[in-house]
């Protein structure tokens, strides 16, 4: 940052000095030129007043003027007199622009390059009353001369500006960076103070990220604690029964009962582990895996029919009604899992003689899956919580029916991966309806 500011300031300084030098030279040169012009004009007018140049037939009166060259030109362009050269050896002056102008308009002005690059000669010619032209000329600094003259001063100014801008850049960087460094120190806190109002979005973003990290750390912690707890219960039961059998503390018929309990607990462990693995698979699911176009009705029908046996054993009637060609973009095994989890819940949290309807339809152009039952229902205040991992309304019933408390968490995950939405409508004793909109 320091380097960048330094470079920027130096460029501005150099450009500034160059522009100002050129500008000032232009202005001063303009003033200087008009001053030279006025000077030689005055010289010519004064000489005219002296009467020396009244009679062209008697030229040659020497005049002493410093720095000014005087040339007297006759009506045909021949030089009558020149104070710096022999007039007779001089060429005809009719071709000089200022002399032509003077013959034509009464007076003429011109500036020409002198022998050296940084000097010019300025001419003023005046037509006298006798028809001849009197010209004065002076050699002085031209534009480049002035510019070169300005160069040492410009270099000094530039050096001063360079030193000043290096010092200023250092101070500026320090004052700019200090608040950012302070902000960096508070970044670890949940409420980082933005160094500048312009950095507020950045600070907010960091704050949001910080909150997210905390939230997901807390979730992971809760999840680990819950998993350990959930795994512990069936394992404790298995150990307990095994110990009883080991010590021969079983009466007639007990062995079978205990073996059955051990098997049930082992089944529970297996389904828990399966669900946990499934959730972690969904967590690390890569978004760019291919989604395909699939028939929601057919997928739902197939999935629900795998639960017919379970429905019969719960004495619940299970029916599927699907509109034709309700297509979605998705992953078949996930959609199938979603239907199975919802339908399985509807069967398990039901009562003998109850029903479960799986419906696939199109609503407002959107593909919908509705799983309806007239089972035990869910109290309104728990509707939001049932999607949390390991949350159960009725723990013992869930456990008895082989629930893990993860089924709806998996459903919610799949819904999110499909950019869909899920809503629940339920009342205790009346029934439950889950609607997934794609
Ligand atoms: P579980 O494995 O315990 O069924 P879920 O995550 O699938 O866990 O469901 C969470 C809780 O939501 C269940 O324990 C149950 O109390 C309630 N629930 C889910 N579906 C239904 C339903 N169709 N009817 C009544 N209660 C339900």
Coordinates of C-alpha atoms and ligand atoms in Angstrom, one line a residue:
X1 CA 0.0 0.0 0.0
X2 CA 2.9 2.3 0.9
X3 CA 4.6 1.7 -2.4
X4 CA 1.4 2.3 -4.3
X5 CA 0.7 5.6 -2.5
X6 CA 4.3 6.6 -3.0
X7 CA 4.2 5.8 -6.7
X8 CA 0.9 7.7 -7.1
X9 CA 2.1 10.7 -5.2
X10 CA 5.4 10.8 -7.2
X11 CA 3.5 10.6 -10.5
X12 CA 1.2 13.4 -9.5
X13 CA 4.2 15.5 -8.3
X14 CA 6.1 15.0 -11.6
X15 CA 3.1 15.6 -13.7
X16 CA 2.1 18.7 -11.7
X17 CA 5.6 20.2 -11.9
X18 CA 5.8 19.6 -15.6
X19 CA 2.3 21.1 -16.3
X20 CA 2.9 24.1 -14.0
X21 CA 6.3 24.8 -15.6
X22 CA 4.9 24.6 -19.1
X23 CA 1.9 26.8 -18.1
X24 CA 4.1 29.4 -16.4
X25 CA 6.6 29.5 -19.2
X26 CA 3.7 30.1 -21.7
X27 CA 2.3 32.9 -19.6
X28 CA 5.7 34.5 -18.9
X29 CA 6.8 34.1 -22.5
X30 CA 3.7 35.9 -23.7
X31 CA 4.3 38.8 -21.3
X32 CA 8.0 38.9 -22.2
X33 CA 7.3 38.9 -25.9
X34 CA 4.9 41.8 -25.7
X35 CA 7.4 43.6 -23.5
X36 CA 10.2 43.2 -26.2
X37 CA 7.8 44.3 -28.8
X38 CA 6.9 47.4 -26.9
X39 CA 10.6 48.1 -26.3
X40 CA 11.7 48.0 -29.9
X41 CA 8.6 49.8 -31.1
X42 CA 9.5 52.6 -28.7
X43 CA 13.0 52.6 -30.0
X44 CA 11.9 52.9 -33.6
X45 CA 9.4 55.7 -32.7
X46 CA 12.1 57.6 -30.8
X47 CA 14.6 57.3 -33.7
X48 CA 11.9 58.6 -36.1
X49 CA 11.5 61.6 -33.9
X50 CA 15.2 62.5 -34.0
X51 CA 14.9 63.4 -37.7
X52 CA 18.0 61.4 -38.6
X53 CA 16.1 59.2 -41.0
X54 CA 14.2 62.0 -42.8
X55 CA 16.5 62.2 -45.8
X56 CA 17.3 59.0 -47.6
X57 CA 19.9 60.7 -49.8
X58 CA 22.2 61.3 -46.8
X59 CA 22.3 58.1 -44.7
X60 CA 25.2 57.1 -42.6
X61 CA 24.9 59.0 -39.3
X62 CA 26.3 56.6 -36.8
X63 CA 24.1 55.9 -33.8
X64 CA 25.0 54.2 -30.6
X65 CA 22.3 51.9 -29.2
X66 CA 23.1 48.9 -27.2
X67 CA 21.5 45.5 -27.9
X68 CA 19.3 46.9 -30.6
X69 CA 20.0 46.7 -34.3
X70 CA 18.7 49.4 -36.5
X71 CA 18.2 49.0 -40.2
X72 CA 17.0 51.6 -42.6
X73 CA 15.5 50.3 -45.8
X74 CA 14.7 52.3 -48.9
X75 CA 11.5 52.1 -50.9
X76 CA 13.0 49.5 -53.2
X77 CA 14.3 47.3 -50.4
X78 CA 18.0 48.4 -50.5
X79 CA 19.5 48.9 -47.1
X80 CA 20.4 52.5 -46.6
X81 CA 21.9 52.1 -43.2
X82 CA 22.6 49.5 -40.5
X83 CA 24.3 50.2 -37.2
X84 CA 25.9 46.7 -37.0
X85 CA 27.0 46.1 -40.6
X86 CA 28.1 47.8 -43.8
X87 CA 24.8 48.7 -45.5
X88 CA 26.4 48.5 -49.0
X89 CA 27.3 44.8 -48.6
X90 CA 23.8 43.9 -47.4
X91 CA 21.3 42.2 -49.6
X92 CA 18.0 43.6 -50.6
X93 CA 15.5 43.4 -47.7
X94 CA 12.3 43.5 -49.6
X95 CA 11.7 39.8 -48.9
X96 CA 11.6 40.3 -45.1
X97 CA 8.0 39.7 -43.9
X98 CA 8.0 42.6 -41.3
X99 CA 9.4 45.0 -44.0
X100 CA 6.7 43.9 -46.6
X101 CA 4.1 44.4 -43.9
X102 CA 5.4 47.9 -43.0
X103 CA 5.3 49.0 -46.7
X104 CA 1.8 47.6 -47.0
X105 CA 0.2 48.5 -43.6
X106 CA 2.5 51.1 -42.0
X107 CA 4.1 48.8 -39.5
X108 CA 5.2 45.1 -39.3
X109 CA 6.2 42.7 -36.6
X110 CA 8.0 39.4 -36.8
X111 CA 10.1 37.0 -34.8
X112 CA 12.6 34.5 -36.3
X113 CA 14.9 31.8 -35.1
X114 CA 18.3 33.1 -34.4
X115 CA 21.4 31.0 -34.8
X116 CA 20.9 29.2 -31.4
X117 CA 18.0 27.0 -30.5
X118 CA 16.9 28.8 -27.4
X119 CA 17.0 32.4 -28.7
X120 CA 14.9 34.3 -31.3
X121 CA 15.2 37.7 -33.0
X122 CA 12.3 40.0 -32.7
X123 CA 11.7 42.6 -35.4
X124 CA 9.6 45.8 -35.6
X125 CA 9.4 47.8 -38.8
X126 CA 7.8 51.3 -39.3
X127 CA 7.1 53.1 -42.5
X128 CA 8.3 56.7 -42.3
X129 CA 6.6 59.7 -43.9
X130 CA 9.3 59.8 -46.6
X131 CA 8.2 56.2 -47.7
X132 CA 11.3 54.4 -46.3
X133 CA 11.1 51.8 -43.6
X134 CA 13.0 51.9 -40.3
X135 CA 13.4 48.6 -38.5
X136 CA 14.7 47.7 -35.0
X137 CA 15.5 44.2 -33.9
X138 CA 16.5 42.5 -30.7
X139 CA 17.7 39.0 -30.0
X140 CA 16.2 37.5 -26.8
X141 CA 15.2 34.2 -25.1
X142 CA 12.5 32.3 -27.0
X143 CA 10.0 29.8 -25.5
X144 CA 12.6 27.0 -25.2
X145 CA 15.1 29.4 -23.7
X146 CA 12.5 30.3 -21.0
X147 CA 11.7 26.7 -20.4
X148 CA 15.3 25.8 -20.0
X149 CA 15.8 28.7 -17.7
X150 CA 13.0 27.5 -15.6
X151 CA 14.5 24.0 -15.4
X152 CA 16.8 24.3 -12.4
X153 CA 14.1 25.9 -10.3
X154 CA 11.6 23.2 -11.5
X155 CA 14.1 20.5 -10.4
X156 CA 14.5 22.1 -7.0
X157 CA 10.7 22.3 -6.6
X158 CA 10.4 18.7 -7.8
X159 CA 13.0 17.5 -5.3
X160 CA 11.2 19.3 -2.5
X161 CA 7.8 17.8 -3.6
X162 CA 9.3 14.3 -3.9
X163 CA 10.7 14.4 -0.4
X164 CA 7.4 15.9 0.9
X165 CA 5.3 13.3 -0.8
X166 CA 7.5 10.4 0.4
X167 CA 7.1 11.7 4.0
X168 CA 3.4 12.3 3.5
X169 CA 2.9 8.9 2.0
X170 CA 4.5 7.3 5.0
X171 CA 2.3 9.3 7.4
X172 CA -0.8 8.7 5.3
X173 CA -0.2 4.9 5.1
X174 CA 0.3 4.8 8.8
X175 CA -2.9 6.7 9.5
X176 CA -4.9 4.6 7.0
X177 CA -3.5 1.3 8.2
X178 CA -3.7 1.9 11.9
X179 CA -7.6 1.7 12.2
X180 CA -7.5 -1.5 9.9
X181 CA -4.9 -3.1 12.2
X182 CA -7.1 -2.2 15.2
X183 CA -10.1 -3.7 13.4
X184 CA -8.0 -6.9 12.7
X185 CA -7.5 -7.2 16.5
X186 CA -11.2 -7.1 17.2
X187 CA -12.0 -9.6 14.3
X188 CA -12.0 -12.5 16.7
X189 CA -14.7 -10.8 18.7
X190 CA -18.4 -11.3 17.6
X191 CA -18.7 -7.6 17.0
X192 CA -15.7 -6.3 14.9
X193 CA -15.6 -2.5 14.8
X194 CA -15.3 -1.3 11.1
X195 CA -12.2 0.9 10.6
X196 CA -14.1 3.1 8.1
X197 CA -17.7 3.3 7.2
X198 CA -16.7 2.0 3.8
X199 CA -15.5 -1.2 5.5
X200 CA -18.9 -1.8 7.2
X201 CA -20.0 -4.5 4.7
X202 CA -16.7 -6.3 5.1
X203 CA -17.1 -6.2 8.9
X204 CA -20.7 -7.4 8.6
X205 CA -19.7 -10.2 6.4
X206 CA -17.0 -11.2 8.9
X207 CA -19.5 -11.0 11.7
X208 CA -21.9 -13.2 9.8
X209 CA -19.2 -15.7 9.1
X210 CA -18.1 -15.7 12.7
X211 CA -21.7 -16.3 13.8
X212 CA -22.0 -19.1 11.2
X213 CA -18.8 -20.8 12.5
X214 CA -20.0 -20.5 16.1
X215 CA -23.5 -21.9 15.1
X216 CA -22.1 -24.8 13.2
X217 CA -19.6 -25.6 15.9
X218 CA -22.4 -25.6 18.5
X219 CA -24.5 -27.8 16.2
X220 CA -21.7 -30.2 15.7
X221 CA -21.1 -30.3 19.4
X222 CA -24.8 -30.9 20.2
X223 CA -24.9 -33.6 17.4
X224 CA -21.9 -35.4 18.8
X225 CA -23.4 -35.3 22.3
X226 CA -26.7 -36.6 21.0
X227 CA -25.2 -39.3 18.9
X228 CA -23.2 -40.6 21.8
X229 CA -26.2 -40.6 24.0
X230 CA -28.4 -42.3 21.3
X231 CA -25.8 -45.0 20.8
X232 CA -25.3 -45.6 24.5
X233 CA -28.9 -46.6 25.2
X234 CA -29.1 -49.7 23.0
X235 CA -25.5 -50.7 23.8
X236 CA -26.2 -50.5 27.5
X237 CA -29.3 -52.7 26.9
X238 CA -27.3 -55.2 24.9
X239 CA -24.5 -55.4 27.5
X240 CA -27.1 -55.8 30.3
X241 CA -28.9 -58.7 28.7
X242 CA -25.7 -60.4 27.6
X243 CA -24.4 -60.1 31.2
X244 CA -27.5 -61.7 32.6
X245 CA -27.2 -64.6 30.1
X246 CA -23.5 -64.9 30.8
X247 CA -24.1 -65.2 34.6
X248 CA -26.8 -67.8 34.0
X249 CA -29.4 -65.6 35.6
X250 CA -32.1 -66.6 33.1
X251 CA -35.2 -68.6 33.8
X252 CA -37.0 -70.8 31.2
X253 CA -38.1 -68.8 28.2
X254 CA -36.0 -65.7 29.3
X255 CA -33.2 -66.5 26.8
X256 CA -35.5 -66.0 23.8
X257 CA -36.9 -62.8 25.2
X258 CA -33.5 -61.4 26.0
X259 CA -32.2 -62.4 22.6
X260 CA -35.1 -60.6 21.0
X261 CA -34.3 -57.5 23.1
X262 CA -30.6 -57.7 22.0
X263 CA -31.6 -58.0 18.4
X264 CA -34.0 -55.1 18.7
X265 CA -31.2 -52.9 20.3
X266 CA -28.8 -54.0 17.6
X267 CA -31.3 -53.1 14.9
X268 CA -31.7 -49.7 16.5
X269 CA -27.9 -49.3 16.6
X270 CA -27.8 -50.2 12.9
X271 CA -30.5 -47.8 11.9
X272 CA -28.9 -45.0 13.9
X273 CA -25.6 -45.6 12.3
X274 CA -27.2 -45.8 8.9
X275 CA -29.0 -42.5 9.4
X276 CA -25.9 -40.8 10.7
X277 CA -23.8 -42.0 7.8
X278 CA -26.6 -40.8 5.4
X279 CA -26.7 -37.3 7.0
X280 CA -22.9 -36.9 6.8
X281 CA -23.1 -38.0 3.2
X282 CA -25.7 -35.3 2.5
X283 CA -23.6 -32.8 4.4
X284 CA -20.6 -33.4 2.2
X285 CA -22.8 -33.7 -1.0
X286 CA -21.1 -32.1 -3.9
X287 CA -23.3 -29.6 -5.7
X288 CA -22.1 -30.4 -9.1
X289 CA -23.2 -34.0 -9.1
X290 CA -25.7 -34.5 -11.9
X291 CA -29.4 -33.9 -11.4
X292 CA -31.7 -35.5 -13.9
X293 CA -35.2 -35.0 -15.1
X294 CA -37.4 -37.6 -13.3
X295 CA -41.1 -38.5 -13.0
X296 CA -42.1 -37.6 -9.4
X297 CA -45.3 -39.8 -9.6
X298 CA -43.5 -42.9 -10.6
X299 CA -40.7 -42.4 -8.1
X300 CA -43.2 -41.8 -5.3
X301 CA -45.3 -44.9 -6.3
X302 CA -42.3 -47.1 -6.3
X303 CA -41.0 -45.8 -3.0
X304 CA -44.4 -46.0 -1.2
X305 CA -45.1 -49.5 -2.4
X306 CA -42.0 -50.7 -0.6
X307 CA -43.8 -49.8 2.6
X308 CA -47.0 -51.8 1.9
X309 CA -46.0 -54.6 4.2
X310 CA -45.2 -52.2 7.0
X311 CA -48.5 -50.4 6.5
X312 CA -50.4 -53.7 6.6
X313 CA -48.6 -54.8 9.8
X314 CA -49.6 -51.4 11.4
X315 CA -53.2 -51.9 10.1
X316 CA -52.9 -48.7 8.1
X317 CA -54.2 -48.4 4.6
X318 CA -51.7 -46.9 2.2
X319 CA -52.6 -45.4 -1.1
X320 CA -50.7 -43.4 -3.8
X321 CA -52.4 -41.0 -6.2
X322 CA -50.2 -39.5 -8.8
X323 CA -51.1 -37.0 -11.6
X324 CA -49.5 -38.0 -14.9
X325 CA -46.1 -36.7 -15.9
X326 CA -45.3 -34.5 -13.0
X327 CA -41.6 -34.0 -13.8
X328 CA -38.9 -32.6 -11.5
X329 CA -35.1 -32.1 -11.8
X330 CA -33.5 -34.2 -9.1
X331 CA -31.7 -37.3 -7.9
X332 CA -33.9 -40.3 -7.9
X333 CA -32.4 -42.1 -4.8
X334 CA -32.8 -39.0 -2.7
X335 CA -36.4 -38.3 -3.8
X336 CA -37.2 -42.0 -3.1
X337 CA -35.6 -41.7 0.4
X338 CA -37.6 -38.5 1.0
X339 CA -40.9 -40.3 0.1
X340 CA -40.0 -43.3 2.2
X341 CA -39.1 -41.2 5.3
X342 CA -42.4 -39.2 5.1
X343 CA -44.5 -42.2 4.4
X344 CA -42.8 -44.4 7.0
X345 CA -43.5 -41.6 9.7
X346 CA -47.1 -41.4 8.5
X347 CA -47.5 -45.2 9.1
X348 CA -45.6 -45.3 12.4
X349 CA -47.4 -42.3 14.0
X350 CA -50.8 -43.6 13.0
X351 CA -53.3 -45.9 14.7
X352 CA -55.0 -49.1 13.6
X353 CA -57.5 -48.4 10.9
X354 CA -55.9 -45.1 9.9
X355 CA -54.9 -44.1 6.4
X356 CA -51.9 -42.7 4.6
X357 CA -52.3 -40.9 1.3
X358 CA -49.3 -40.1 -0.9
X359 CA -50.3 -37.5 -3.5
X360 CA -48.3 -36.2 -6.5
X361 CA -49.8 -33.2 -8.2
X362 CA -49.1 -29.9 -10.0
X363 CA -50.0 -26.8 -8.1
X364 CA -49.5 -23.3 -9.6
X365 CA -47.1 -24.9 -12.1
X366 CA -45.0 -26.4 -9.4
X367 CA -44.6 -30.2 -8.7
X368 CA -45.9 -31.1 -5.3
X369 CA -45.7 -34.2 -3.1
X370 CA -48.2 -34.4 -0.2
X371 CA -48.1 -37.1 2.4
X372 CA -51.4 -37.1 4.4
X373 CA -52.4 -39.2 7.4
X374 CA -55.0 -39.3 10.0
X375 CA -52.7 -40.4 12.7
X376 CA -51.8 -39.0 16.1
X377 CA -50.7 -35.6 14.8
X378 CA -48.1 -33.1 16.1
X379 CA -48.8 -30.2 18.5
X380 CA -48.5 -26.8 16.7
X381 CA -45.7 -25.5 18.9
X382 CA -43.4 -28.4 17.9
X383 CA -43.9 -28.0 14.1
X384 CA -40.7 -26.1 13.7
X385 CA -38.6 -28.4 15.9
X386 CA -39.4 -31.8 14.3
X387 CA -36.8 -31.2 11.6
X388 CA -34.0 -30.9 14.1
X389 CA -31.7 -33.8 14.5
X390 CA -32.8 -36.2 17.2
X391 CA -35.9 -34.2 18.0
X392 CA -38.9 -36.4 18.7
X393 CA -42.3 -35.4 20.0
X394 CA -43.0 -38.8 21.7
X395 CA -39.6 -40.4 22.5
X396 CA -40.8 -43.8 23.5
X397 CA -43.1 -44.2 20.6
X398 CA -40.4 -43.2 18.2
X399 CA -38.0 -45.7 19.8
X400 CA -40.6 -48.5 19.9
X401 CA -41.3 -48.1 16.2
X402 CA -37.7 -48.0 15.3
X403 CA -37.3 -44.3 14.8
X404 CA -33.9 -42.6 15.1
X405 CA -35.1 -38.9 15.3
X406 CA -33.1 -38.3 12.1
X407 CA -35.7 -39.1 9.4
X408 CA -37.0 -35.5 9.1
X409 CA -33.5 -34.0 9.3
X410 CA -32.6 -36.1 6.3
X411 CA -35.8 -35.1 4.5
X412 CA -35.1 -31.4 5.2
X413 CA -31.6 -31.8 3.9
X414 CA -32.8 -33.4 0.6
X415 CA -35.4 -30.7 0.2
X416 CA -32.7 -28.0 0.5
X417 CA -30.4 -29.8 -2.0
X418 CA -33.3 -29.7 -4.4
X419 CA -34.1 -26.0 -3.8
X420 CA -37.5 -27.1 -2.7
X421 CA -39.6 -26.2 0.4
X422 CA -41.4 -28.3 3.0
X423 CA -44.3 -27.4 5.1
X424 CA -46.2 -29.3 7.8
X425 CA -49.8 -29.0 8.7
X426 CA -50.9 -31.1 11.7
X427 CA -53.2 -31.2 14.7
X428 CA -53.0 -33.7 17.5
X429 CA -55.6 -36.5 17.2
X430 CA -56.6 -35.4 13.7
X431 CA -53.7 -36.1 11.5
X432 CA -50.6 -34.7 9.7
X433 CA -49.9 -33.5 6.2
X434 CA -46.4 -32.8 4.9
X435 CA -46.2 -30.8 1.6
X436 CA -43.0 -30.6 -0.5
X437 CA -43.0 -28.1 -3.3
X438 CA -40.4 -28.4 -6.0
Ligands
LIG1 P1 -38.2 -40.5 14.1 O1 -37.2 -41.3 13.6 O2 -38.3 -40.4 15.5 O3 -39.5 -40.7 13.4 P2 -38.2 -38.1 12.5 O4 -37.2 -37.1 12.3 O5 -38.7 -38.8 11.3 O6 -37.8 -39.0 13.7 O7 -39.5 -37.3 13.1 C1 -39.3 -36.5 14.2 C2 -40.5 -36.5 15.1 O8 -41.7 -35.9 14.4 C3 -41.0 -37.9 15.4 O9 -40.4 -38.4 16.5 C4 -42.5 -37.7 15.6 O10 -42.7 -37.4 16.9 C5 -42.9 -36.6 14.7 N1 -43.5 -37.0 13.5 C6 -43.0 -37.1 12.3 N2 -43.9 -37.5 11.3 C7 -45.1 -37.6 12.0 C8 -46.4 -37.9 11.5 N3 -46.7 -38.2 10.3 N4 -47.4 -37.8 12.5 C9 -47.1 -37.6 13.7 N5 -45.9 -37.3 14.2 C10 -44.9 -37.2 13.3

